[in-house]
Coordinates of C-alpha atoms in Angstrom, one line a residue:
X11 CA 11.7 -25.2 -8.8
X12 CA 9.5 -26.3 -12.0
X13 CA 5.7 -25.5 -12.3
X14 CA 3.4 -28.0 -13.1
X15 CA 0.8 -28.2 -14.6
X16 CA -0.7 -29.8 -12.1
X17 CA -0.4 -26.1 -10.6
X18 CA -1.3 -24.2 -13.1
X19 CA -4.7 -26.5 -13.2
X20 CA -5.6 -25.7 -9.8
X21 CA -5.0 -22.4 -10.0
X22 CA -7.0 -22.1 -12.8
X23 CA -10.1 -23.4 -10.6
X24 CA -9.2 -20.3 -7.8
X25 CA -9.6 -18.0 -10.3
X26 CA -12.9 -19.0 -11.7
X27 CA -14.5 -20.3 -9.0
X28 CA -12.7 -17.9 -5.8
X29 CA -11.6 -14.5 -7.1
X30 CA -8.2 -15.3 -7.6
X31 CA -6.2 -12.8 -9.4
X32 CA -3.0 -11.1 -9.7
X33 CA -3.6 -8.1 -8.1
X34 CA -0.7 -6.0 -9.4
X35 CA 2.4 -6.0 -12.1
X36 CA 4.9 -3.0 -10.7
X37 CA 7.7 -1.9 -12.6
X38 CA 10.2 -0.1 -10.5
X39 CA 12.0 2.4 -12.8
X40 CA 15.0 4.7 -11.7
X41 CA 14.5 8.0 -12.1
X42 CA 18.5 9.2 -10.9
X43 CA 19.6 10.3 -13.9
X44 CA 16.8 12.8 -14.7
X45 CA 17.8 15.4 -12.2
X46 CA 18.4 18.6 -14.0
X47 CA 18.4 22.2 -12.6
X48 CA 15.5 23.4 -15.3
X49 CA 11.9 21.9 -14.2
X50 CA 10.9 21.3 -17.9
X51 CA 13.9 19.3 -18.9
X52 CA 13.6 17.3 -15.7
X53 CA 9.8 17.1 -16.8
X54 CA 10.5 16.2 -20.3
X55 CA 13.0 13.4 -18.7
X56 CA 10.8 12.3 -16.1
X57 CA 8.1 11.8 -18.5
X58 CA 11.0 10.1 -21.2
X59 CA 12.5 7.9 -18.8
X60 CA 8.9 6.2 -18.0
X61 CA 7.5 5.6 -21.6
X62 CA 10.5 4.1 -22.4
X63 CA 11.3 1.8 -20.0
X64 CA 7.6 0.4 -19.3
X65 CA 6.2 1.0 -23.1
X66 CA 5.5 -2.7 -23.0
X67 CA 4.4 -3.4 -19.6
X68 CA 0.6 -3.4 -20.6
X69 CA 0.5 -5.6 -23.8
X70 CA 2.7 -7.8 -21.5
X71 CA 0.9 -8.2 -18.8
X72 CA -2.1 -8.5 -21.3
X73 CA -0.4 -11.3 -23.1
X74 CA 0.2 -12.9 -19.8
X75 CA -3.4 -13.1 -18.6
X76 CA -4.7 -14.3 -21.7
X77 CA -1.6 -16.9 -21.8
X78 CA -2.2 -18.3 -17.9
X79 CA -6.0 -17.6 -17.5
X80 CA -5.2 -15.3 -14.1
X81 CA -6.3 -11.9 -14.3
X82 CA -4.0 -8.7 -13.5
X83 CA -6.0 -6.3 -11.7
X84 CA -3.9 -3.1 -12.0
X85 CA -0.5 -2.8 -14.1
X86 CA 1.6 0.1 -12.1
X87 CA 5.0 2.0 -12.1
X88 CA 6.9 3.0 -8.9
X89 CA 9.9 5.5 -9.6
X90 CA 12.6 7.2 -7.3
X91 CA 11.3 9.5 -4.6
X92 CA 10.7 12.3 -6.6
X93 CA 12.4 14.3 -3.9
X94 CA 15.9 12.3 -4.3
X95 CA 16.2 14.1 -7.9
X96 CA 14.3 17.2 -7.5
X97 CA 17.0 18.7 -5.1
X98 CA 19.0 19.9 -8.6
X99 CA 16.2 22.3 -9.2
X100 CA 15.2 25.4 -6.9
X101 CA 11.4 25.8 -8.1
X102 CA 9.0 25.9 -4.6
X103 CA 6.6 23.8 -6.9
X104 CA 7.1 20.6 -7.5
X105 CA 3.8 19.3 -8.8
X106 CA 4.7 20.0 -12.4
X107 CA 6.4 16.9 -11.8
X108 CA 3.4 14.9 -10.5
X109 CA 2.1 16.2 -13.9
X110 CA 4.7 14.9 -15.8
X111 CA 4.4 11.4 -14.0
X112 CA 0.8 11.2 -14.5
X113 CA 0.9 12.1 -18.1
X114 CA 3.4 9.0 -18.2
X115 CA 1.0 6.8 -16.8
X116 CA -2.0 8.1 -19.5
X117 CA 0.2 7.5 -22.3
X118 CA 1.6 3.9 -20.9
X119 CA -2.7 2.9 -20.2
X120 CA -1.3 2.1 -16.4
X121 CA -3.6 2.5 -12.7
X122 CA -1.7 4.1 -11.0
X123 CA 2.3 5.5 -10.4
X124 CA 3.7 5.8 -6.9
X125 CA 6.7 8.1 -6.0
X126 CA 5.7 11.4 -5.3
X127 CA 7.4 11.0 -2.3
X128 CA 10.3 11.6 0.5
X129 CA 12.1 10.1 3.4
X130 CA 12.2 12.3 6.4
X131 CA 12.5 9.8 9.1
X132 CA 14.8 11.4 10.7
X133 CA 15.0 15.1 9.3
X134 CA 13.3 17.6 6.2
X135 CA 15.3 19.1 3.7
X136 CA 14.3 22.2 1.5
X137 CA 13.6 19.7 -1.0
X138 CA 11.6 17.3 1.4
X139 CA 9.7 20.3 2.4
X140 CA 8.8 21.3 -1.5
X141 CA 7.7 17.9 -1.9
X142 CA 5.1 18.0 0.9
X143 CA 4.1 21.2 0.4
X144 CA 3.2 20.3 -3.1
X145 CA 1.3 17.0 -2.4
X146 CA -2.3 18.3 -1.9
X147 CA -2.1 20.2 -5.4
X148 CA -0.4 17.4 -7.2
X149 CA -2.6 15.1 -5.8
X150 CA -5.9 16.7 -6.9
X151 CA -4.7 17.7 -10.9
X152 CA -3.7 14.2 -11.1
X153 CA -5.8 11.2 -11.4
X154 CA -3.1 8.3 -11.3
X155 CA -0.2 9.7 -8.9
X156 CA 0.4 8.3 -5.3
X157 CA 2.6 10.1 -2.7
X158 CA 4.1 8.4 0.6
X159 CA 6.2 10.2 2.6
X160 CA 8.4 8.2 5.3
X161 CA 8.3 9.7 8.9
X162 CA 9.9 7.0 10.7
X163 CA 12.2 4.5 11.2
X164 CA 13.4 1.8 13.7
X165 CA 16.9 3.4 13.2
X166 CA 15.9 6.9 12.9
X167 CA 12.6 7.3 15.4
X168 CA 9.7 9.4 14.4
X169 CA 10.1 13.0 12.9
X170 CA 7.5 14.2 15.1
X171 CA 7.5 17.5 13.1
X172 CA 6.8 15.6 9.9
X173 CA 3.8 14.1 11.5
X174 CA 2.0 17.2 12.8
X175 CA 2.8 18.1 9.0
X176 CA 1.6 15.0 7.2
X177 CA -1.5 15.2 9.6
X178 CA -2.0 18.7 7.9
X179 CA -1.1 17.6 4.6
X180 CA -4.1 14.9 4.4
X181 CA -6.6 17.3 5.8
X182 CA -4.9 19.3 2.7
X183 CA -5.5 16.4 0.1
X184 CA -9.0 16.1 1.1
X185 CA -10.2 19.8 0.6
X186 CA -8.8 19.8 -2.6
X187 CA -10.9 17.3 -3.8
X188 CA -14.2 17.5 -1.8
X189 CA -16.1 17.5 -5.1
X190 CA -14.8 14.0 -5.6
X191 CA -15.1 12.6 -2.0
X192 CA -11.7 13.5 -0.6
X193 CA -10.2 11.0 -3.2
X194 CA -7.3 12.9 -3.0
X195 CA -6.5 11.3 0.5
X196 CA -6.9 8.2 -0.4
X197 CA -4.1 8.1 -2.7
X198 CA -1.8 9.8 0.1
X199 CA -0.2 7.4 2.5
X200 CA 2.5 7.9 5.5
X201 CA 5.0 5.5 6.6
X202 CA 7.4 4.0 9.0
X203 CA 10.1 1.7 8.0
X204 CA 8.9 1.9 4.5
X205 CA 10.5 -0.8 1.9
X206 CA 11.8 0.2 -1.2
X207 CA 10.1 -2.6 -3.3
X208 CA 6.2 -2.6 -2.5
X209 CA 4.2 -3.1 -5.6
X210 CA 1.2 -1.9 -3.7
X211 CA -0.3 1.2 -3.7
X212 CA -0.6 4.8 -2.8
X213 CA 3.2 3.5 -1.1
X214 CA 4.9 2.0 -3.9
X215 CA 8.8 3.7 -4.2
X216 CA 11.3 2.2 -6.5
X217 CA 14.3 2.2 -3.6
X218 CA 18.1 3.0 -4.0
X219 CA 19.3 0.0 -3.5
X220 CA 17.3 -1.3 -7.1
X221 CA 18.0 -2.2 -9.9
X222 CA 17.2 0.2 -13.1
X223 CA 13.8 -1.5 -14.1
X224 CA 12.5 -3.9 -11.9
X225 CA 9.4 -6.2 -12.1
X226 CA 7.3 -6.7 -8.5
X227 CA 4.3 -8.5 -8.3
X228 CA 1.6 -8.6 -5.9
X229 CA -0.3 -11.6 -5.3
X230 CA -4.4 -11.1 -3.5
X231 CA -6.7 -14.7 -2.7
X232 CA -8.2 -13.9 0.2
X233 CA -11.4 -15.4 -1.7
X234 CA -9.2 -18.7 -2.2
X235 CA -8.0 -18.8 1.4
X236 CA -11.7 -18.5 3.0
X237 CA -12.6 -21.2 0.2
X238 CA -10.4 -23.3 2.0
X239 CA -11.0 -22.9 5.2
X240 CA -14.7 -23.1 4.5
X241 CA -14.1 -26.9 4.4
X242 CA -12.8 -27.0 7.8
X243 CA -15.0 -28.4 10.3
X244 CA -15.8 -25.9 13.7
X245 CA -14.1 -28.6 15.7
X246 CA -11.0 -28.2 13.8
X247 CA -8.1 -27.0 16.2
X248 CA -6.1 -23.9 15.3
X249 CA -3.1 -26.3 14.0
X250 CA -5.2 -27.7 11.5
X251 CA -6.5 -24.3 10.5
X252 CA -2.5 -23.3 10.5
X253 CA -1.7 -25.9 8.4
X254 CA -4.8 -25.2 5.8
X255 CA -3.6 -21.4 5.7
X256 CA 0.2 -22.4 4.9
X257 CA -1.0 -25.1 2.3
X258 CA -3.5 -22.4 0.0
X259 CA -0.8 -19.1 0.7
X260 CA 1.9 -21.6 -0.8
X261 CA -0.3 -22.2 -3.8
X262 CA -1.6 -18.5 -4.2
X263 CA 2.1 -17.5 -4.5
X264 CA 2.9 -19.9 -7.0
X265 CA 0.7 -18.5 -9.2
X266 CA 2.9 -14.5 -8.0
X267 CA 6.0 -16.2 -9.0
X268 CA 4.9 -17.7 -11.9
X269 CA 3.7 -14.4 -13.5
X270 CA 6.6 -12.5 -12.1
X271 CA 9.5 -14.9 -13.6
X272 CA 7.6 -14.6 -17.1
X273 CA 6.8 -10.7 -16.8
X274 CA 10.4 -10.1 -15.9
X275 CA 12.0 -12.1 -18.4
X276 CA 9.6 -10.6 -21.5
X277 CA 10.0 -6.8 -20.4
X278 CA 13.8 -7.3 -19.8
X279 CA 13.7 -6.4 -16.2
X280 CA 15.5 -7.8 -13.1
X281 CA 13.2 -10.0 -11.2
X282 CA 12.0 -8.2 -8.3
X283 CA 9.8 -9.5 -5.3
X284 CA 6.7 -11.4 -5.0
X285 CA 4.2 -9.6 -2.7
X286 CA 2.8 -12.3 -0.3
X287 CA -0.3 -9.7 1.0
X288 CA -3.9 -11.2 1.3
X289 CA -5.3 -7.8 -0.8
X290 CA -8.9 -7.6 -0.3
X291 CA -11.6 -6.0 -2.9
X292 CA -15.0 -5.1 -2.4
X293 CA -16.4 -8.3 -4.0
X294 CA -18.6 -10.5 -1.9
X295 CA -16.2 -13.2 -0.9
X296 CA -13.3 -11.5 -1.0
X297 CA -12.8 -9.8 2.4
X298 CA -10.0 -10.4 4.9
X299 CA -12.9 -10.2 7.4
X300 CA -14.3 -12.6 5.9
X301 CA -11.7 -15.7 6.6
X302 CA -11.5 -13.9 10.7
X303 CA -15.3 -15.0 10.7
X304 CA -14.5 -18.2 9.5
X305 CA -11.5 -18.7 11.6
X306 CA -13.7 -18.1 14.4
X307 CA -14.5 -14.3 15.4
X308 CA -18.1 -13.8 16.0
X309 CA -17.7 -10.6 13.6
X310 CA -14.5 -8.5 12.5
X311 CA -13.3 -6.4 15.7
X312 CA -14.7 -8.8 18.2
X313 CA -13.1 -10.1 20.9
X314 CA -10.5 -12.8 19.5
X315 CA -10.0 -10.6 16.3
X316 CA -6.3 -10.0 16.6
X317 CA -5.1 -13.5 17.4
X318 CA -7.0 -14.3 14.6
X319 CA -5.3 -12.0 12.6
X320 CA -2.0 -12.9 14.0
X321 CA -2.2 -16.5 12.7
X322 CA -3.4 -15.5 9.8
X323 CA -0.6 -13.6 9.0
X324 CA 2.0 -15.4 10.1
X325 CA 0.8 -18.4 8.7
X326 CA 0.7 -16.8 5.1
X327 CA 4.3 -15.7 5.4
X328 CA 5.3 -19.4 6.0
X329 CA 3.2 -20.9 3.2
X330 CA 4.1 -18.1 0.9
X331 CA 8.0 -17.7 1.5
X332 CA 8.8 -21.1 0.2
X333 CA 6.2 -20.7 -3.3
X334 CA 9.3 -17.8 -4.2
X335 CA 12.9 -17.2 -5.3
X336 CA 12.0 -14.0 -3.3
X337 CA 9.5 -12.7 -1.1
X338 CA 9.5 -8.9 -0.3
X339 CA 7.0 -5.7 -0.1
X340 CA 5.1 -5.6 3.0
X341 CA 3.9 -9.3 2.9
X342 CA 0.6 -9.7 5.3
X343 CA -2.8 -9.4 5.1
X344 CA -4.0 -6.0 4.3
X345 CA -6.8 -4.6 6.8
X346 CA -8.2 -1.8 4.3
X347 CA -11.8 -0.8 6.1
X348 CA -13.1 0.7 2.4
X349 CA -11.7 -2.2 0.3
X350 CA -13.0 -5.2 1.9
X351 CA -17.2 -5.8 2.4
X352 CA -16.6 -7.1 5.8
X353 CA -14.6 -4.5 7.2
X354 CA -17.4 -2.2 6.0
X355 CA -19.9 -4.0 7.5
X356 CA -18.5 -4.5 11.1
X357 CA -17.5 -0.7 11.1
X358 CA -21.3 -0.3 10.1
X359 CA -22.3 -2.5 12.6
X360 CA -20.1 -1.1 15.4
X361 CA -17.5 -3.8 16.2
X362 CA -15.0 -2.3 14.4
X363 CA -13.5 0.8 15.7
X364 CA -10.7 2.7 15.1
X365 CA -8.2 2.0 18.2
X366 CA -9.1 -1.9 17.2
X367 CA -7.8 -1.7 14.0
X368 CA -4.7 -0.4 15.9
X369 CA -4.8 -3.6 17.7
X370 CA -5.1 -5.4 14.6
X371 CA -2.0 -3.4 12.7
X372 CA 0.5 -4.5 15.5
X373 CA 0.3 -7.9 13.7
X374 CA -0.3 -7.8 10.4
X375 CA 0.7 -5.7 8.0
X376 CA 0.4 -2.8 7.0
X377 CA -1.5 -0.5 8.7
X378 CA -4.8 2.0 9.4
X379 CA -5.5 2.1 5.8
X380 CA -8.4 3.4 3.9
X381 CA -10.2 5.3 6.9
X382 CA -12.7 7.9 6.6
X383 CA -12.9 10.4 9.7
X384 CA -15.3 13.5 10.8
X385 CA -14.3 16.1 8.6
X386 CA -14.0 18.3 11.8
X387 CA -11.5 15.7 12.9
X388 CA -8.4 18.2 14.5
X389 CA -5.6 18.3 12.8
X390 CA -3.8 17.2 16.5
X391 CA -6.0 14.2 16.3
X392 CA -5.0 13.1 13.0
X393 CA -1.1 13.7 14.1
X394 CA -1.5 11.6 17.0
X395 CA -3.1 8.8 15.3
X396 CA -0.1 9.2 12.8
X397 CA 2.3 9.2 15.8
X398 CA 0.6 6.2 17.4
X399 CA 0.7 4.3 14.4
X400 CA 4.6 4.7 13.9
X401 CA 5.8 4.0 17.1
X402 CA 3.9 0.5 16.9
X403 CA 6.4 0.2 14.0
X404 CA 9.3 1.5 15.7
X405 CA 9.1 -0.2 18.7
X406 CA 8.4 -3.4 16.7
X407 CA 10.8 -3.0 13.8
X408 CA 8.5 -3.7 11.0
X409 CA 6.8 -1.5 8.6
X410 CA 3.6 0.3 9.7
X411 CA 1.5 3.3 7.9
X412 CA -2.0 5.6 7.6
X413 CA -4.1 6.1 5.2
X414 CA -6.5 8.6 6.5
X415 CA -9.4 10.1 4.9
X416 CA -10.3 13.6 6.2
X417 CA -14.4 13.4 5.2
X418 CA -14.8 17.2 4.4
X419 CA -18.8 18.5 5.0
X420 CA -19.4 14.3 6.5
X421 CA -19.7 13.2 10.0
X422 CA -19.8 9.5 11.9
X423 CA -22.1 7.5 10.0
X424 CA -21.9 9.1 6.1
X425 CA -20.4 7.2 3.4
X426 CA -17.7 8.0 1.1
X427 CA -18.0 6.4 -2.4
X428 CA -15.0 5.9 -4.1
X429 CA -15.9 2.8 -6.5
X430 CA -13.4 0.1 -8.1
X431 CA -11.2 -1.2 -5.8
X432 CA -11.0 2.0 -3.2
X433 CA -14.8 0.7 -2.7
X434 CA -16.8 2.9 -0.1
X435 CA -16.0 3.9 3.7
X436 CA -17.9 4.5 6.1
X437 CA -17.2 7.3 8.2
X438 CA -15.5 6.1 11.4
X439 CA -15.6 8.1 15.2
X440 CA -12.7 9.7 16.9
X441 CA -12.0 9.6 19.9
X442 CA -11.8 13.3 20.9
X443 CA -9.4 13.7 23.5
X444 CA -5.9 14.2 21.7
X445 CA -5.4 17.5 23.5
X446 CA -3.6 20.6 22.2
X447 CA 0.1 19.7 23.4
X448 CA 1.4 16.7 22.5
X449 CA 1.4 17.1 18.3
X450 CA 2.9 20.0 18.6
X451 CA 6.0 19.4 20.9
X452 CA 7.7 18.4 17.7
X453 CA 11.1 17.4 17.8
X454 CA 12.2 13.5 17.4
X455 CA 11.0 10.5 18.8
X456 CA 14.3 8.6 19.9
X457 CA 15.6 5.2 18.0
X458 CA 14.3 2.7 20.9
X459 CA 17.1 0.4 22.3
X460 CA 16.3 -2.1 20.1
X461 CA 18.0 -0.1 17.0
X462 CA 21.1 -0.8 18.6
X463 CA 21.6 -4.1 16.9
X464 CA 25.7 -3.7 15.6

């Protein structure tokens, strides 16, 4: 389908006048054929591998905003779970790896690089377990590496084991980098029913089943879409607000695929997915919460807030599916509490509490992301919010994850500052009464009935 100019007109106005922007150019880069049983050859090829393939990926997308007018937020590389090729090599430390990836992403001028990870849905590996056990220090003598580690699955269940471990593992992240608010949580995420083609971070992997090089692009507007449903009228029924949300996500993608058909073709990549998530930032006017309010909801978290949500989402996945040769990612709208002004405000304000956001998750995607929690939060607290959060993606088939921040030294109330787009987060209660027993039964969660789809 052609682009006109027409199009690229009106896109032009979002961007000046509603915050429109790409939020992110991915390259997914294959990292298979740098295992090697020495760490500093697999190093040296990790590091290799990267420059070369995505050595243009920043003039690029440079060339591309200054070409189309839309700005690129963040350029970023995803790579092979670091713990698919690390299995050739028997060092208990894996971070020099992290290293190696990070000094990638210096010399390449990129945000951030995603894929200091595993998949352990449904068991750990020596190598898994290196991995993990390497996260907090990789995470805090690096400044552009995300992990994401994959706990569960609709086929697999939930590694309870590897929860009660991630749960440690954040609490981990966050002491090593208390001097810098916990930042190293933040860019530590875990999942169920991860997707091997997200160009978001801290859980973009480049999957298996990819390509060598791949270009994924996510798209953001949430500043566009409560522009347009700004000029709704109060007495406007929710088909009419339906129908407003499908018209501007159709138009916000356009803009995704445009930028991903050129990026692709220019860096000689495959053309990956488009990336339909509403991505908030802390500007004024671009919150999530935001276009609830105007939907409706009294204030984010209120009563109504995830039917809201729920059309909202849904109706963004039917405008946006037919703007693209192919949609993929997570595809939703993002519910980050630090990145978006109005979910800071209604967790200030007290409408907005954790187990709501859990409401909110079973319908959009992707999950409890961005939280800051009492640095005396248990660790069996944080493992059953983990394990609560994965078997609303089990039992629903559909990708789910958390993004805890362990506030080391803060309690309810503080703020954590993070700046750019992490934003601030307030520090959010929880609810104290996880007991001693059930995080650490361990074992598996069964694959629900509804795996059985053959």
């Amino acid at each position: 389908m052609a682009i006109t100019p027409e199009e690229v007109a009106e896109t032009l106005s979002m961007v000046s006048q509603q915050h429109l922007d790409l939020r992110t150019i991915t390259m997914g880069i294959s990292l298979y054929g740098c295992a090697d049983e020495n760490m500093d050859r697999m190093c040296t090829k990790v590091y290799d591998r990267i420059t070369k393939t995505a050595e243009h990926l920043v003039p690029v997308a440079q060339q591309l905003e200054s070409e189309y007018g839309i700005p690129i937020a963040n350029k970023r590389v995803s790579v092979t779970p670091i713990a698919q090729i690390a299995a050739a090599c028997p060092d208990q430390d894996l971070t020099p790896l992290a290293h190696a990836m990070d000094r990638a992403a210096e010399t390449l001028g990129i945000d951030f690089m995603g894929g200091f990870s595993a998949l352990v849905q449904k068991g750990m590996g020596a190598t898994d377990r290196r991995l993990i056990d390497s996260i907090p220090e990789a995470l805090a003598t690096t400044t552009r590496v995300c992990s994401s580690v994959n706990v569960a699955s609709l086929r697999a269940g939930i590694n309870m084991d590897a929860v009660l471990l991630m749960a440690q593992r954040m609490i981990d992240c966050a002491k090593a980098t208390t001097d810098i608010d916990c930042y190293g949580a933040a860019k530590l995420v875990v999942f169920s029913n991860m997707v091997e083609d997200s160009p978001f971070m801290a859980g973009a992997i480049h999957g298996s089943g990819e390509a060598d090089a791949v270009i994924n692009v996510g798209v953001s507007g949430p500043g566009v879409m409560a522009a347009a449903l700004a000029q709704l009228p109060d007495s406007a029924n929710l088909m009419e607000v339906a129908e407003t949300i499908k018209k501007t996500a159709f138009k916000i993608t356009r803009a995704g695929e445009l930028m991903s058909r050129e990026a692709a073709r220019r860096l000689g990549a495959e053309k990956g997915i488009v990336d339909l998530s509403l991505a908030p930032t802390p500007a004024a006017g671009d919150s999530v919460a935001k276009i609830l309010e105007i939907i409706g909801v009294g204030e984010c978290g209120g009563p109504g807030t995830t039917c809201a949500l729920a059309l909202l989402n849904d109706c963004v996945k039917k405008g946006g599916v037919m703007a693209s040769s192919s949609v993929g990612g997570l595809s939703g709208a993002f519910i980050p509490v630090s990145e978006d002004a109005g979910m800071i405000r209604a967790a200030q304000d007290g409408s907005l509490s954790i187990e709501k956001l859990e409401a909110m998750t079973c319908v959009c995607s992707v999950g409890l992301d961005m939280i800051a929690i009492p640095g005396d939060t248990p660790v069996e607290a944080i493992a059953g919010i983990i394990a609560d959060e994965m078997a609303i993606g089990v039992i629903n088939a559909k990708t789910t994850a958390v993004r805890l921040i362990p506030a080391i030294g803060k309690k309810e109330g503080d703020m954590l500052e993070f700046g750019g787009l992490f934003g601030s987060a307030p520090v959010m209660s929880v609810n104290k009464f996880a007991g001693n027993v059930f995080a650490h039964r361990g074992g598996r969660f069964p694959a629900p009935l509804n795996s059985l789809k053959n």
